[in-house]
Amino acid sequence: MENLLLLYYFIALALGIFCLGCYFTIHRQNKNEIIKTFLICYGLFCLFILATTILAFLVRMTTHSNNTLILIITAAQFFGIFTSMLILTFLICKIHLVPFTGKARKILLLFTIIIWCFCILRDSGVHRAYLSPYLGLVDDELFFIVVAIFNIFIYCRYRKNIENLKLYKILRTTFFIILLSVPGFIIDEFLSSRGFRLLIFTPLFFILISIFSLYSFFNYHEAMQSERYDITDELRARIGITERELEVAKLLLKGYSYQKIADELIISISTVRAHVTSIYKKAGINSRYELYNIINKTDL
């Protein structure tokens, strides 16, 4: 049975590495900030699966465990999943144009560090106080529950901020699939507390996340390339941008990096930054996400 579970883990890990390579290829073709952020998020998720697979291998193949090695791998495991979910939450806040993103980022980062440190101290057994049943709720399950509730709140409260529904619907499937993995984490944690040493549901959800997210982001990449961002003369006059700034804005909306815009227009990267700053200032916005919304508003 445990040999089959190990094979199950390795299949999930192999799929994760394949998808990570696909994301990297997509990112090289489209330097979009959303794709870049999700690439980092997914890479950290793969780190979590890698650490989980190594732990499963050690549990199965070794009779005398090295506690220090296991603690290091466990720390990497928690770091991978916590930072992955945290970065995904930051991305969801940014896409939904949440006004308190800065404050939420600081609070969630502090909360994550506290939970991560507690999990490491608990698993290291440095003090019996960390094993107290009164601290039973201060665990990774608490992190997953808080993050899931926060993201559901963001979606329900701020989904109307998104004007480009075509692109948003492509991404929404991925975000929901990832959040649906939270019950799997909690069930696996419950089973491990009952003496079951290997995770059952987590690799399954990782496989589902890999398949659905790769499909969604491939469609997102294709949509970004084919999407027409027509800045009308009326909108251009309202914002007050120049002809060169108009060219920069169109490439910016396609997800081009500053360097790629500079190469396309044969100008320096510092000039691109100056044009982008000017566009944002004239439009009264702070990011390309807000620029997307201006272009996609039906009343313009």
Coordinates of C-alpha atoms in Angstrom, one line a residue:
M1 CA 0.0 0.0 0.0
E2 CA 2.7 2.5 1.0
N3 CA 4.6 1.6 -2.3
L4 CA 1.5 2.6 -4.3
L5 CA 1.3 5.9 -2.3
L6 CA 4.9 6.6 -3.0
L7 CA 4.2 6.1 -6.7
Y8 CA 1.2 8.4 -6.3
Y9 CA 3.4 11.1 -4.8
F10 CA 6.0 10.8 -7.6
I11 CA 3.3 11.1 -10.3
A12 CA 2.1 14.3 -8.7
L13 CA 5.6 15.6 -8.4
A14 CA 6.4 14.7 -12.1
L15 CA 3.2 16.5 -13.2
G16 CA 4.1 19.5 -11.1
I17 CA 7.6 19.8 -12.7
F18 CA 6.1 19.4 -16.2
C19 CA 3.5 22.2 -15.5
L20 CA 6.2 24.4 -14.0
G21 CA 8.2 24.1 -17.2
C22 CA 5.0 25.0 -19.2
Y23 CA 4.4 28.0 -17.0
F24 CA 8.0 29.1 -17.5
T25 CA 7.6 28.8 -21.3
I26 CA 4.4 30.8 -21.2
H27 CA 6.1 33.5 -19.1
R28 CA 8.9 33.8 -21.6
Q29 CA 6.5 34.5 -24.3
N30 CA 4.2 36.8 -22.3
K31 CA 5.9 38.8 -19.5
N32 CA 2.5 39.4 -17.9
E33 CA 2.6 40.3 -14.2
I34 CA -0.2 37.9 -13.4
I35 CA 1.5 35.0 -15.1
K36 CA 4.8 35.8 -13.4
T37 CA 3.2 36.0 -10.0
F38 CA 1.4 32.7 -10.5
L39 CA 4.6 31.1 -11.7
I40 CA 6.2 31.9 -8.4
C41 CA 3.1 30.8 -6.5
Y42 CA 3.0 27.5 -8.4
G43 CA 6.8 27.0 -8.0
L44 CA 6.4 27.3 -4.2
F45 CA 3.5 24.8 -4.3
C46 CA 5.9 22.4 -6.2
L47 CA 8.4 22.9 -3.4
F48 CA 5.8 21.8 -0.9
I49 CA 5.0 18.7 -3.0
L50 CA 8.7 17.9 -3.3
A51 CA 9.3 18.2 0.4
T52 CA 6.2 16.0 1.0
T53 CA 7.4 13.4 -1.4
I54 CA 10.9 13.3 0.3
L55 CA 9.3 12.9 3.7
A56 CA 7.1 10.1 2.4
F57 CA 10.2 8.4 1.0
L58 CA 12.1 8.8 4.3
V59 CA 9.2 7.4 6.2
R60 CA 8.9 4.4 3.9
M61 CA 12.5 3.6 3.3
T62 CA 14.3 4.4 6.6
T63 CA 13.9 2.7 9.9
H64 CA 16.0 5.2 11.9
S65 CA 14.9 8.7 11.0
N66 CA 17.3 11.7 11.2
N67 CA 15.2 14.2 13.3
T68 CA 17.3 17.2 12.1
L69 CA 16.9 16.3 8.4
I70 CA 13.2 15.7 8.9
L71 CA 12.8 19.0 10.7
I72 CA 14.5 20.9 7.8
I73 CA 12.4 19.2 5.2
T74 CA 9.3 19.9 7.3
A75 CA 10.2 23.6 7.5
A76 CA 10.6 23.7 3.7
Q77 CA 7.3 22.0 3.4
F78 CA 5.4 24.5 5.5
F79 CA 7.4 27.4 3.9
G80 CA 6.3 26.2 0.4
I81 CA 2.6 25.9 1.1
F82 CA 2.3 28.9 3.3
T83 CA 4.1 31.3 0.9
S84 CA 2.3 29.8 -2.1
M85 CA -1.1 30.5 -0.6
L86 CA 0.0 33.9 0.7
I87 CA 1.3 35.0 -2.8
L88 CA -2.0 33.7 -4.3
T89 CA -3.9 35.8 -1.8
F90 CA -1.9 38.9 -2.7
L91 CA -2.6 38.3 -6.4
I92 CA -6.3 37.9 -5.8
C93 CA -6.3 41.2 -3.9
K94 CA -4.4 43.0 -6.6
I95 CA -6.7 41.7 -9.4
H96 CA -9.8 42.7 -7.4
L97 CA -8.4 46.2 -6.8
V98 CA -8.8 45.8 -3.0
P99 CA -8.3 49.3 -1.5
F100 CA -6.6 47.9 1.7
T101 CA -4.2 45.6 -0.1
G102 CA -1.1 47.1 1.6
K103 CA -2.5 46.7 5.1
A104 CA -3.8 43.2 4.4
R105 CA -0.5 42.2 3.0
K106 CA 1.4 43.2 6.2
I107 CA -1.2 41.6 8.5
L108 CA -1.3 38.3 6.6
L109 CA 2.5 38.2 6.3
L110 CA 2.9 38.6 10.1
F111 CA 0.2 36.0 10.7
T112 CA 1.9 33.6 8.3
I113 CA 5.3 34.0 10.0
I114 CA 3.8 33.4 13.4
I115 CA 2.0 30.2 12.3
W116 CA 5.1 28.9 10.4
C117 CA 7.3 29.5 13.5
F118 CA 4.8 27.8 15.7
C119 CA 4.6 24.7 13.4
I120 CA 8.4 24.4 13.4
L121 CA 8.7 24.8 17.1
R122 CA 5.9 22.3 17.7
D123 CA 7.5 19.7 15.4
S124 CA 10.9 20.2 16.9
G125 CA 9.6 19.5 20.4
V126 CA 11.9 22.1 22.0
H127 CA 9.4 22.7 24.8
R128 CA 6.4 20.7 26.1
A129 CA 4.3 23.9 26.1
Y130 CA 4.0 23.8 22.3
L131 CA 2.3 20.4 22.6
S132 CA -0.4 21.8 24.9
P133 CA -4.0 21.0 23.8
Y134 CA -4.9 24.6 24.4
L135 CA -2.6 25.5 21.5
G136 CA -4.2 22.9 19.2
L137 CA -5.9 25.4 17.1
V138 CA -2.7 27.4 16.4
D139 CA -1.7 25.2 13.5
D140 CA -1.5 25.0 9.7
E141 CA -5.3 24.3 9.6
L142 CA -5.9 27.7 11.1
F143 CA -3.8 29.3 8.4
F144 CA -5.7 27.5 5.6
I145 CA -9.1 28.4 7.1
V146 CA -8.2 32.1 7.6
V147 CA -6.8 32.4 4.1
A148 CA -9.8 30.7 2.5
I149 CA -12.3 32.9 4.4
F150 CA -10.4 36.0 3.5
N151 CA -10.3 35.2 -0.2
I152 CA -14.0 34.3 -0.2
F153 CA -14.7 37.7 1.4
I154 CA -12.5 39.4 -1.2
Y155 CA -14.4 37.7 -4.1
C156 CA -17.9 38.4 -2.7
R157 CA -17.1 42.0 -1.8
Y158 CA -14.9 43.2 -4.7
R159 CA -15.7 41.0 -7.7
K160 CA -17.7 43.9 -9.2
N161 CA -14.4 45.9 -9.5
I162 CA -13.4 43.6 -12.4
E163 CA -14.5 45.1 -15.7
N164 CA -12.7 42.6 -18.1
L165 CA -15.0 39.6 -17.4
K166 CA -13.6 37.6 -20.3
L167 CA -10.1 37.4 -18.8
Y168 CA -11.4 37.3 -15.2
K169 CA -13.5 34.2 -15.8
I170 CA -10.5 32.3 -17.1
L171 CA -8.6 33.0 -13.9
R172 CA -11.5 32.5 -11.5
T173 CA -11.6 28.7 -12.2
T174 CA -8.0 28.4 -11.1
F175 CA -8.4 30.4 -7.9
F176 CA -11.5 28.4 -6.9
I177 CA -9.8 25.1 -7.6
I178 CA -6.8 26.1 -5.4
L179 CA -9.1 27.3 -2.6
L180 CA -11.0 24.0 -2.8
S181 CA -7.8 22.2 -1.9
V182 CA -8.0 23.7 1.7
P183 CA -10.4 20.9 2.9
G184 CA -7.9 18.4 1.6
F185 CA -5.1 19.9 3.7
I186 CA -7.3 19.9 6.7
I187 CA -8.5 16.3 6.3
D188 CA -4.9 15.1 5.7
E189 CA -3.8 16.9 8.9
F190 CA -6.7 15.3 10.8
L191 CA -5.6 11.8 9.5
S192 CA -2.0 12.5 10.4
S193 CA -3.0 13.4 13.9
R194 CA -4.6 10.0 14.1
G195 CA -1.4 8.2 13.3
F196 CA -1.7 8.0 9.5
R197 CA 1.8 9.0 8.3
L198 CA 1.2 9.8 4.6
L199 CA -1.0 12.5 3.0
I200 CA -3.8 11.2 0.8
F201 CA -5.8 14.1 -0.5
T202 CA -3.1 16.7 -0.9
P203 CA -1.4 15.1 -3.9
L204 CA -4.8 14.6 -5.6
F205 CA -5.7 18.2 -5.2
F206 CA -2.3 19.2 -6.4
I207 CA -2.8 17.1 -9.6
L208 CA -6.2 18.8 -10.1
I209 CA -4.7 22.2 -9.5
S210 CA -1.9 21.5 -12.0
I211 CA -4.3 20.4 -14.8
F212 CA -6.9 23.1 -14.3
S213 CA -4.5 26.0 -13.7
L214 CA -2.3 25.1 -16.7
Y215 CA -5.4 25.0 -18.9
S216 CA -6.7 28.2 -17.5
F217 CA -3.4 30.1 -17.8
F218 CA -2.8 28.8 -21.4
N219 CA -6.2 30.2 -22.3
Y220 CA -5.4 33.4 -20.5
H221 CA -2.1 33.7 -22.4
E222 CA -3.9 33.2 -25.7
A223 CA -6.6 35.7 -24.8
M224 CA -4.0 38.3 -23.8
Q225 CA -2.4 37.9 -27.2
S226 CA -5.6 38.1 -29.2
E227 CA -7.3 40.7 -27.0
R228 CA -7.7 44.1 -28.7
Y229 CA -7.1 47.1 -26.5
D230 CA -8.6 49.9 -28.5
I231 CA -8.1 53.2 -26.7
T232 CA -10.6 55.5 -28.4
D233 CA -9.9 59.0 -29.4
E234 CA -12.4 60.1 -26.8
L235 CA -10.7 58.2 -24.0
R236 CA -7.3 59.3 -25.2
A237 CA -8.5 63.0 -25.1
R238 CA -10.0 62.5 -21.7
I239 CA -6.8 61.1 -20.2
G240 CA -4.6 63.4 -22.2
I241 CA -1.9 61.0 -23.3
T242 CA 0.5 61.6 -26.2
E243 CA 0.9 59.4 -29.3
R244 CA 4.0 57.7 -27.9
E245 CA 2.3 57.1 -24.6
L246 CA -0.6 55.5 -26.5
E247 CA 1.8 53.0 -28.1
V248 CA 3.3 52.3 -24.7
A249 CA -0.2 51.8 -23.1
K250 CA -1.3 49.3 -25.8
L251 CA 1.9 47.2 -25.2
L252 CA 1.5 47.5 -21.5
L253 CA -2.0 46.2 -21.7
K254 CA -0.8 43.2 -23.6
G255 CA 1.3 42.2 -20.6
Y256 CA 4.7 43.3 -22.1
S257 CA 7.5 43.9 -19.6
Y258 CA 9.3 47.3 -19.7
Q259 CA 12.2 45.7 -21.4
K260 CA 10.0 44.1 -24.1
I261 CA 8.3 47.5 -24.7
A262 CA 11.6 49.2 -25.0
D263 CA 12.8 46.6 -27.6
E264 CA 9.5 46.8 -29.5
L265 CA 9.5 50.7 -29.7
I266 CA 13.3 51.0 -29.9
I267 CA 13.6 53.3 -26.9
S268 CA 15.4 53.0 -23.6
I269 CA 13.9 51.3 -20.6
S270 CA 14.1 54.5 -18.6
T271 CA 12.0 56.2 -21.3
V272 CA 9.4 53.4 -21.0
R273 CA 9.3 53.9 -17.2
A274 CA 8.8 57.7 -17.7
H275 CA 6.0 57.1 -20.2
V276 CA 4.2 54.6 -17.9
T277 CA 4.5 56.9 -14.9
S278 CA 3.0 59.7 -17.0
I279 CA 0.2 57.5 -18.2
Y280 CA -0.7 56.4 -14.7
K281 CA -0.5 60.0 -13.4
K282 CA -2.8 61.4 -16.1
A283 CA -5.3 58.5 -15.8
G284 CA -5.3 58.8 -12.0
I285 CA -4.4 55.1 -11.5
N286 CA -1.5 53.1 -9.9
S287 CA -1.3 49.8 -11.9
R288 CA -2.0 48.1 -15.2
Y289 CA -4.9 46.3 -13.6
E290 CA -6.7 49.7 -13.2
L291 CA -5.7 50.5 -16.8
Y292 CA -7.4 47.3 -17.9
N293 CA -10.6 48.4 -16.2
I294 CA -10.6 51.9 -17.7
I295 CA -10.3 50.3 -21.2
N296 CA -13.0 47.7 -20.5
K297 CA -15.6 50.0 -19.0
T298 CA -18.7 50.0 -21.2
D299 CA -19.6 53.6 -20.6
L300 CA -16.4 54.9 -22.2

